[in-house]
Every structure is written in structure tokens, then in C-alpha cells.
Short mmCIF file of C-alpha atoms in Angstrom, two decimals:
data_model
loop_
_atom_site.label_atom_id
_atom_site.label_comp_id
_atom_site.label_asym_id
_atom_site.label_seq_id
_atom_site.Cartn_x
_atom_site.Cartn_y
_atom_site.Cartn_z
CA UNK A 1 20.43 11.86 2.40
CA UNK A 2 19.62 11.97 6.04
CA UNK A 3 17.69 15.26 5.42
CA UNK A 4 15.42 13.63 3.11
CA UNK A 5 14.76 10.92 4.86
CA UNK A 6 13.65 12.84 7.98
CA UNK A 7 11.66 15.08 5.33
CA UNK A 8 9.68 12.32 4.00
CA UNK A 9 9.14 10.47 7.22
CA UNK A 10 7.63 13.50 8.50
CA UNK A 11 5.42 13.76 5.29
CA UNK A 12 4.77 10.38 5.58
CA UNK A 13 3.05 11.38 8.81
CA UNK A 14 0.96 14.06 7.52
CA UNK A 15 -0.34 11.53 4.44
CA UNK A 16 -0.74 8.79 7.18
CA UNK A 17 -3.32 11.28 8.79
CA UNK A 18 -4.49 11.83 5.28
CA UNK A 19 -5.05 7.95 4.62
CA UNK A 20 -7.07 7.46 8.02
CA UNK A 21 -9.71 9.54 6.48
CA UNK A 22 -9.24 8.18 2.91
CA UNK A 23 -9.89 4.09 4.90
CA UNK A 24 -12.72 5.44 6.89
CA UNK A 25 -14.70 7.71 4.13
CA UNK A 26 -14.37 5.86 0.37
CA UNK A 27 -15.85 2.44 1.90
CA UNK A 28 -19.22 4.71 2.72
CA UNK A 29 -18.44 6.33 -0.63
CA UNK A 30 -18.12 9.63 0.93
CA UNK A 31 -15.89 12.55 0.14
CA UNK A 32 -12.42 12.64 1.38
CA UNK A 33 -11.49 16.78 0.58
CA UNK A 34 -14.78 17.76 1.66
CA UNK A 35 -15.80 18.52 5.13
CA UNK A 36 -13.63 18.29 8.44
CA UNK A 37 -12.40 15.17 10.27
CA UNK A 38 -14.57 14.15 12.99
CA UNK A 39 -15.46 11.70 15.56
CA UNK A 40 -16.97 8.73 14.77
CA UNK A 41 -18.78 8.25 18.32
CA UNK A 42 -19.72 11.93 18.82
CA UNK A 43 -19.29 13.19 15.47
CA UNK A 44 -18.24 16.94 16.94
CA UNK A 45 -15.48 17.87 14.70
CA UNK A 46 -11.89 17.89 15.26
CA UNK A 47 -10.21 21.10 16.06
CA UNK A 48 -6.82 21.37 14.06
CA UNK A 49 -4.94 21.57 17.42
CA UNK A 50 -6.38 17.75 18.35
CA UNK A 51 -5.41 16.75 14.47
CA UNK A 52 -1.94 16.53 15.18
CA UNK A 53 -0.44 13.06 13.81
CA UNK A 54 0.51 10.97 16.43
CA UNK A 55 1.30 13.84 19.21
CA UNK A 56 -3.02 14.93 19.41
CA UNK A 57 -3.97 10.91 20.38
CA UNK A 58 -0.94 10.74 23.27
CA UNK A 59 -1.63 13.77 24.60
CA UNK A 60 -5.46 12.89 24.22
CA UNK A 61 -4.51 9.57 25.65
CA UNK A 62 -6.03 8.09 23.15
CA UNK A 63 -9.54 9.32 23.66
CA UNK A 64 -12.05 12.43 22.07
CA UNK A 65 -11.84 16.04 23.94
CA UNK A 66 -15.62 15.76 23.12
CA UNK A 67 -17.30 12.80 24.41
CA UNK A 68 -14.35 10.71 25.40
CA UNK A 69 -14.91 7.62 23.74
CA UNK A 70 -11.67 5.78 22.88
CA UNK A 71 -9.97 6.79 19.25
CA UNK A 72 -8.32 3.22 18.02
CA UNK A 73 -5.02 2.87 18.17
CA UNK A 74 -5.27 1.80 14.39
CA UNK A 75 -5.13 5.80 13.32
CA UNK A 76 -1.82 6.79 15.14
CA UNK A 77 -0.46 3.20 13.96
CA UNK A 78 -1.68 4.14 10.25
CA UNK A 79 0.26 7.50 10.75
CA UNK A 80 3.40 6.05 11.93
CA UNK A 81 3.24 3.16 9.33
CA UNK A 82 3.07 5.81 6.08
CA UNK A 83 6.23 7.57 7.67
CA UNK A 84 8.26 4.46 8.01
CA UNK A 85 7.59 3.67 4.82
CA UNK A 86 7.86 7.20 3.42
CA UNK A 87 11.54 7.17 4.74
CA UNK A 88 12.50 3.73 3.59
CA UNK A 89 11.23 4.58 0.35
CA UNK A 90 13.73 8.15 0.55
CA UNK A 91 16.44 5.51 1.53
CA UNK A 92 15.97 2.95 -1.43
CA UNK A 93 15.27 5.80 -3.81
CA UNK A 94 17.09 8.63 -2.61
CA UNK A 95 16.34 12.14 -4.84
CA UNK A 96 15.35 10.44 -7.66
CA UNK A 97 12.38 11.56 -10.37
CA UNK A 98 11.29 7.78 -9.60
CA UNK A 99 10.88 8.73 -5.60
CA UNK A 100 7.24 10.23 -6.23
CA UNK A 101 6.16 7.19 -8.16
CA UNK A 102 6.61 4.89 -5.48
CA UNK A 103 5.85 7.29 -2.24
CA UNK A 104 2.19 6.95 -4.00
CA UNK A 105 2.80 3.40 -4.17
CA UNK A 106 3.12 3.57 -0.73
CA UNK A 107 0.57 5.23 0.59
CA UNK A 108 -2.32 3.95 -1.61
CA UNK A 109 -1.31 0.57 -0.86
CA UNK A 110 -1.56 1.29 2.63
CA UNK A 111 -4.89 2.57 1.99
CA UNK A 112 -5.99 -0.02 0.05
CA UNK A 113 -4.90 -2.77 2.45
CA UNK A 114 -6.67 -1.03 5.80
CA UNK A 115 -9.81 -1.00 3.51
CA UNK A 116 -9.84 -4.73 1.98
CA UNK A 117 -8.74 -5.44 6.13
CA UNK A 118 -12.02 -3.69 6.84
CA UNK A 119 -14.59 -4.84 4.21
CA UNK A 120 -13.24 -7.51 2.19
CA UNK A 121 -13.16 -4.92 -1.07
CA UNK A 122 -10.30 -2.94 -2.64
CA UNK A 123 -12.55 -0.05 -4.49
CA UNK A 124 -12.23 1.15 -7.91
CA UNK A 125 -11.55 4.55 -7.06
CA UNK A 126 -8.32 3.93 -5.88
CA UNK A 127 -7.14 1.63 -7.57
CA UNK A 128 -8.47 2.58 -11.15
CA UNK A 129 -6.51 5.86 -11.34
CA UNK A 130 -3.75 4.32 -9.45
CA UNK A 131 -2.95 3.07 -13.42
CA UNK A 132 -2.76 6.49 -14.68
CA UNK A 133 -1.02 7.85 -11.53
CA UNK A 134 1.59 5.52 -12.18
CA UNK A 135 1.77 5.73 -15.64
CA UNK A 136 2.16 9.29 -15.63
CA UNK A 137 4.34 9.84 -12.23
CA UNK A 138 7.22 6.54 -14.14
CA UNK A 139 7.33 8.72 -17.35
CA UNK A 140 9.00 11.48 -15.58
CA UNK A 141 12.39 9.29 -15.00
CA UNK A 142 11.41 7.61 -17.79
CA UNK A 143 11.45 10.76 -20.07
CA UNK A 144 14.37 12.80 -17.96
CA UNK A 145 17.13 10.00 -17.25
CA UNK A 146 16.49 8.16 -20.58
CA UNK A 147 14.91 5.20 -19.11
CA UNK A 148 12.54 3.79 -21.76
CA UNK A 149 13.65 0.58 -21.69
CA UNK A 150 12.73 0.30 -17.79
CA UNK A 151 9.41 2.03 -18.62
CA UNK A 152 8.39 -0.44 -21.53
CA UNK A 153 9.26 -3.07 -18.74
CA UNK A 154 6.83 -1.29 -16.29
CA UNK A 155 4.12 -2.06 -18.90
CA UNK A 156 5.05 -5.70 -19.71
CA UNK A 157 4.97 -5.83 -15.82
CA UNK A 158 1.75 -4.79 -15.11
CA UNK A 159 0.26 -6.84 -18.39
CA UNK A 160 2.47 -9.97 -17.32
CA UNK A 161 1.09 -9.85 -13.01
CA UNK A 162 -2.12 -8.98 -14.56
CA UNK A 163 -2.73 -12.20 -16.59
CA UNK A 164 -1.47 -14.00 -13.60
CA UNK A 165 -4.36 -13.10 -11.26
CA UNK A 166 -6.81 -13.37 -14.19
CA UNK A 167 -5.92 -16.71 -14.42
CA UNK A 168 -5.98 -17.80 -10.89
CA UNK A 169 -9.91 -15.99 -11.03
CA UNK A 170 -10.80 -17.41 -13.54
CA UNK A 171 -9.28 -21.04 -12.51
CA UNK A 172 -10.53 -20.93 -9.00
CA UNK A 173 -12.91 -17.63 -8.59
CA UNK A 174 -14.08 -18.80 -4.95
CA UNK A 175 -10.16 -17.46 -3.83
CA UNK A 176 -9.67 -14.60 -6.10
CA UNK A 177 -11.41 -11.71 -6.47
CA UNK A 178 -11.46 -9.64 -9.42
CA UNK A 179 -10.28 -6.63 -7.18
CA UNK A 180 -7.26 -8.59 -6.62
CA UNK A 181 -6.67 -8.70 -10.43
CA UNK A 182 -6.90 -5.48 -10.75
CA UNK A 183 -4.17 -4.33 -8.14
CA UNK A 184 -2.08 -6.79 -9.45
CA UNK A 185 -1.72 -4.59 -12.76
CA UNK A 186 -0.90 -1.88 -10.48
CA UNK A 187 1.58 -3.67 -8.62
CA UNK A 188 3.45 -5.57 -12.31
CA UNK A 189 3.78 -1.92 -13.24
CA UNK A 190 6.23 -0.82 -10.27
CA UNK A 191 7.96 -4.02 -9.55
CA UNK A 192 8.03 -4.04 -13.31
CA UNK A 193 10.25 -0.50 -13.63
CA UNK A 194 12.87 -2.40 -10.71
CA UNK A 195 13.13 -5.64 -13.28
CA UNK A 196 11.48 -9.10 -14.03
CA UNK A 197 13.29 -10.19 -10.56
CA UNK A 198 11.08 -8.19 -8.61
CA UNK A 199 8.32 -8.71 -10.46
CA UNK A 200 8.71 -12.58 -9.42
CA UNK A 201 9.62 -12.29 -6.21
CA UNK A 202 7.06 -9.40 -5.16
CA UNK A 203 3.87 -11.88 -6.88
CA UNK A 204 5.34 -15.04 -4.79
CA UNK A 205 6.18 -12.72 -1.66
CA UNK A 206 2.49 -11.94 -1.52
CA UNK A 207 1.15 -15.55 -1.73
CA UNK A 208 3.84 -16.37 1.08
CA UNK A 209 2.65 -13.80 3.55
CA UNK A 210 -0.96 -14.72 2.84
CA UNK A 211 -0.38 -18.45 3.63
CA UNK A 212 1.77 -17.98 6.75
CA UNK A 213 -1.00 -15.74 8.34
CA UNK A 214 -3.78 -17.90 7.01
CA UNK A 215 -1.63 -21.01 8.15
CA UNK A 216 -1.28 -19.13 11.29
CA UNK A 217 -4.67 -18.50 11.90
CA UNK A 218 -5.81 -22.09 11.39
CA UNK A 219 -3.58 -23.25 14.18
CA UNK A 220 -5.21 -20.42 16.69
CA UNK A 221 -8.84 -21.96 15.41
CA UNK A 222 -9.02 -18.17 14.24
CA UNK A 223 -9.84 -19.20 10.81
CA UNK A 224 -10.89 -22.01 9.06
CA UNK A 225 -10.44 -23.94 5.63
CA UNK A 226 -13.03 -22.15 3.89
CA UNK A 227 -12.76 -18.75 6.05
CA UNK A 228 -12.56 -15.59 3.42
CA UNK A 229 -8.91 -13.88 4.38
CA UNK A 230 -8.39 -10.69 2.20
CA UNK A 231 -5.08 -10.81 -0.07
CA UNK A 232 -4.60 -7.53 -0.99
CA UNK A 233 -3.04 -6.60 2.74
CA UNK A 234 -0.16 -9.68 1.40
CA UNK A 235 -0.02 -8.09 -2.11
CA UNK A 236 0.76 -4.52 -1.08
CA UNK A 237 3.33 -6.49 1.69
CA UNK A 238 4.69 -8.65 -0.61
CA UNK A 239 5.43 -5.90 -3.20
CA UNK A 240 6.97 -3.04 -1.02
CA UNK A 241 9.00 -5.64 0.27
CA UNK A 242 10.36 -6.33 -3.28
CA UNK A 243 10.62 -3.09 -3.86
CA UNK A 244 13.36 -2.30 -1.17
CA UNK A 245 15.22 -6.35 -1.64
CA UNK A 246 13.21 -8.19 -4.55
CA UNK A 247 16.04 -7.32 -7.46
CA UNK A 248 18.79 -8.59 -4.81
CA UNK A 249 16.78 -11.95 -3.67
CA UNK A 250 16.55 -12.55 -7.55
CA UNK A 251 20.35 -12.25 -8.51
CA UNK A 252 20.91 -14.51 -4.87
CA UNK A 253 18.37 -17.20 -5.71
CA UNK A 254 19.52 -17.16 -9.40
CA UNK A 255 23.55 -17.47 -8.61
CA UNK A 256 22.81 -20.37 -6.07
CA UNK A 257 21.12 -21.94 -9.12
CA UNK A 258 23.95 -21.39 -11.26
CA UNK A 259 26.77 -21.90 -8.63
#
């Protein structure tokens, strides 16, 4: 077990590099498998030796061997972020068809909040063929360990956290974007697969998170009343975090009801 969590942690840093190019490219709708990473100040690209996750911006100190103009801290954080949650993911999982299902889980959502952090927008071409993705990558445990029943659950999921955020749009459209609808199918279908527990606590564990930041920021006069926070950031949060302790939250909050 502790083998494969060190493997995927240290995968999880190799997609995290991945995903810093995936947050800066699709918002400028520009390819993400064509063409070398380079500098945004400088644009001189960036030799494979300075391309190193985390290690090339220390030793760089955090600045490019071409023009030396800072590199944020945001792409080493990104990195160590996707392997952290690579390994936790190993951990809840262990080697398990369902692992690769929810490794992708992780690391679009991280994509997908960095982006809707940076301009307010979670694009269609992630999170359109995350459907299929998921469908596809749930069938495999689905079809080899016999679990059907969890699969047809995935779907009800996805349907059921779906209609949720269409409703909230289409109640109040001024604090719900349609993107948000759409992730939350996405979302339904792997808290779905866990159980309706999860599914529950990952859709309330989002609109927690986004009202103790948004709470937050009104106290530091960082925000205001009508100031447009993006949710998706809370609703990739509040899901992983389900993933890993929504089904035991669930059976705790429903035997204190019963006991």
C-alpha cells in the first residue's frame, strides 16, 4: 500500500505540472499537447532540465534562467496539491479498477477550480468529456467486480446533483451559473458510485465552504454582498472531501438522528 501511495504521489506531481499548462492554455483556448512550456514574461522556452516539478522553481528560486522575472508560487503549489491528492486518493482507494476514475476526478477538478479562480468560467472542454471520461473509466469496476448496482447509482447521482443546480439557476440565475450545473452532473456521478450519503454531504459540503470564505471575505471588506465569488473551487472541495469521509459523516449524522 505504501508503494502505491508514493507511486501516485509522485505521478500526481508530474500531472500537477501537466495541469499548470492545462489552467494557463484552455482559458486562451490554446493547445495543451502542442508546443513546449514557456515563460510567460519572456516567452523563451523551458528546457526539460528547468521543467522539473517542484525541484526546477527551488533551485531556480523561484525565478526564469531567461529573463528572471519571478515564476508564481501558484505552479509549484499546483504540483504539490495534485500529488497530495493523488496519494490520498491511492489511500482511500487502494488498487482498485475504481482508483483511475477518481485520480481524473482529481486532477480535472483541480484544473477546473484554478481556472473558474482565474476567470470566473469552468470551460466546456473539460468538463463536457469529463461525462464520458467518467462514464467510461466507472464501467471498468462496474463491469469487472460486478458492481452495477453502484454504477446505476452513479447515474441517478449525476441526474439527481444535476437537477439540483438547474434549479437553483433557474430560481436565482444572478448566483448560479450554468457552468456550475454542469459540473454538478460530473460531480452526482462520483459521489453517486460511493452512495446517496456522499452525494448529500459532498452538494452541502460545497455550499459550506463557499459561504465560510465568502462570509470570510465580507468581514476583511474583501468582498461585498453582491461581489461575484466563483463556486466551482467549493464544489470540487466539497466533493473530494466526500469522497475520502462523506459515506462516514452520513451513517454519523444519520445514527445521531436515530439514537
Amino acid at each position: 500500500m505504501l508503494a502505491l501511495i508514493l507511486v501516485t504521489g509522485v505521478l500526481g506531481l508530474l500531472v500537477g505540472s501537466f495541469l499548470n499548462v492545462v489552467i494557463y492554455r484552455v482559458p486562451q483556448g490554446v493547445s495543451v499537447v502542442a508546443g513546449r512550456s514557456y515563460c510567460p514574461s519572456c516567452e523563451a522556452q523551458i528546457a526539460a532540465y528547468d521543467n522539473v516539478p517542484v525541484a526546477s522553481w527551488v533551485l531556480l528560486r523561484g525565478r526564469c534562467r531567461n529573463c528572471r522575472e519571478p515564476i508564481a508560487a501558484r505552479y509549484p503549489a499546483v504540483e504539490l496539491l495534485t500529488a497530495v491528492v493523488f496519494a490520498l486518493l491511492a489511500w482511500r482507494f487502494g488498487l482498485s479498477w475504481e482508483l483511475p476514475a477518481y485520480l481524473y476526478l482529481g486532477g480535472v477538478g483541480i484544473a477546473l477550480a484554478f481556472i473558474d479562480l482565474d476567470t470566473k468560467r469552468l470551460p466546456n472542454v473539460l468538463v463536457l468529456p469529463s461525462y464520458v471520461v467518467a462514464l467510461v473509466l466507472l464501467a471498468l469496476p462496474a463491469l469487472l467486480d460486478a458492481r452495477w448496482d453502484d454504477y446505476l447509482r452513479a447515474l441517478l447521482g449525476a441526474v439527481a446533483l444535476f437537477a439540483f443546480y438547474f434549479l437553483l439557476a433557474f430560481i436565482y440565475p444572478a448566483g448560479m451559473g450554468f457552468g456550475d450545473v454542469k459540473l454538478a452532473g460530473v460531480l452526482g456521478m462520483y459521489l453517486g458510485w460511493l452512495g446517496w450519503g456522499a452525494v448529500i454531504v459532498g452538494g452541502f459540503l460545497g455550499f459550506f465552504l463557499g459561504g465560510l470564505v465568502g462570509g470570510a471575505l465580507m468581514v476583511a471588506r474583501k468582498a461585498g454582498r453582491k461581489s461575484a465569488i466563483p463556486f466551482g473551487p467549493f464544489m470540487v472541495a466539497g466533493a473530494l472531501i466526500a469522497v475520502f469521509v462523506g459515506p462516514a459523516i452520513a451513517d454519523w449524522y444519520t445514527g445521531s438522528l436515530m439514537g
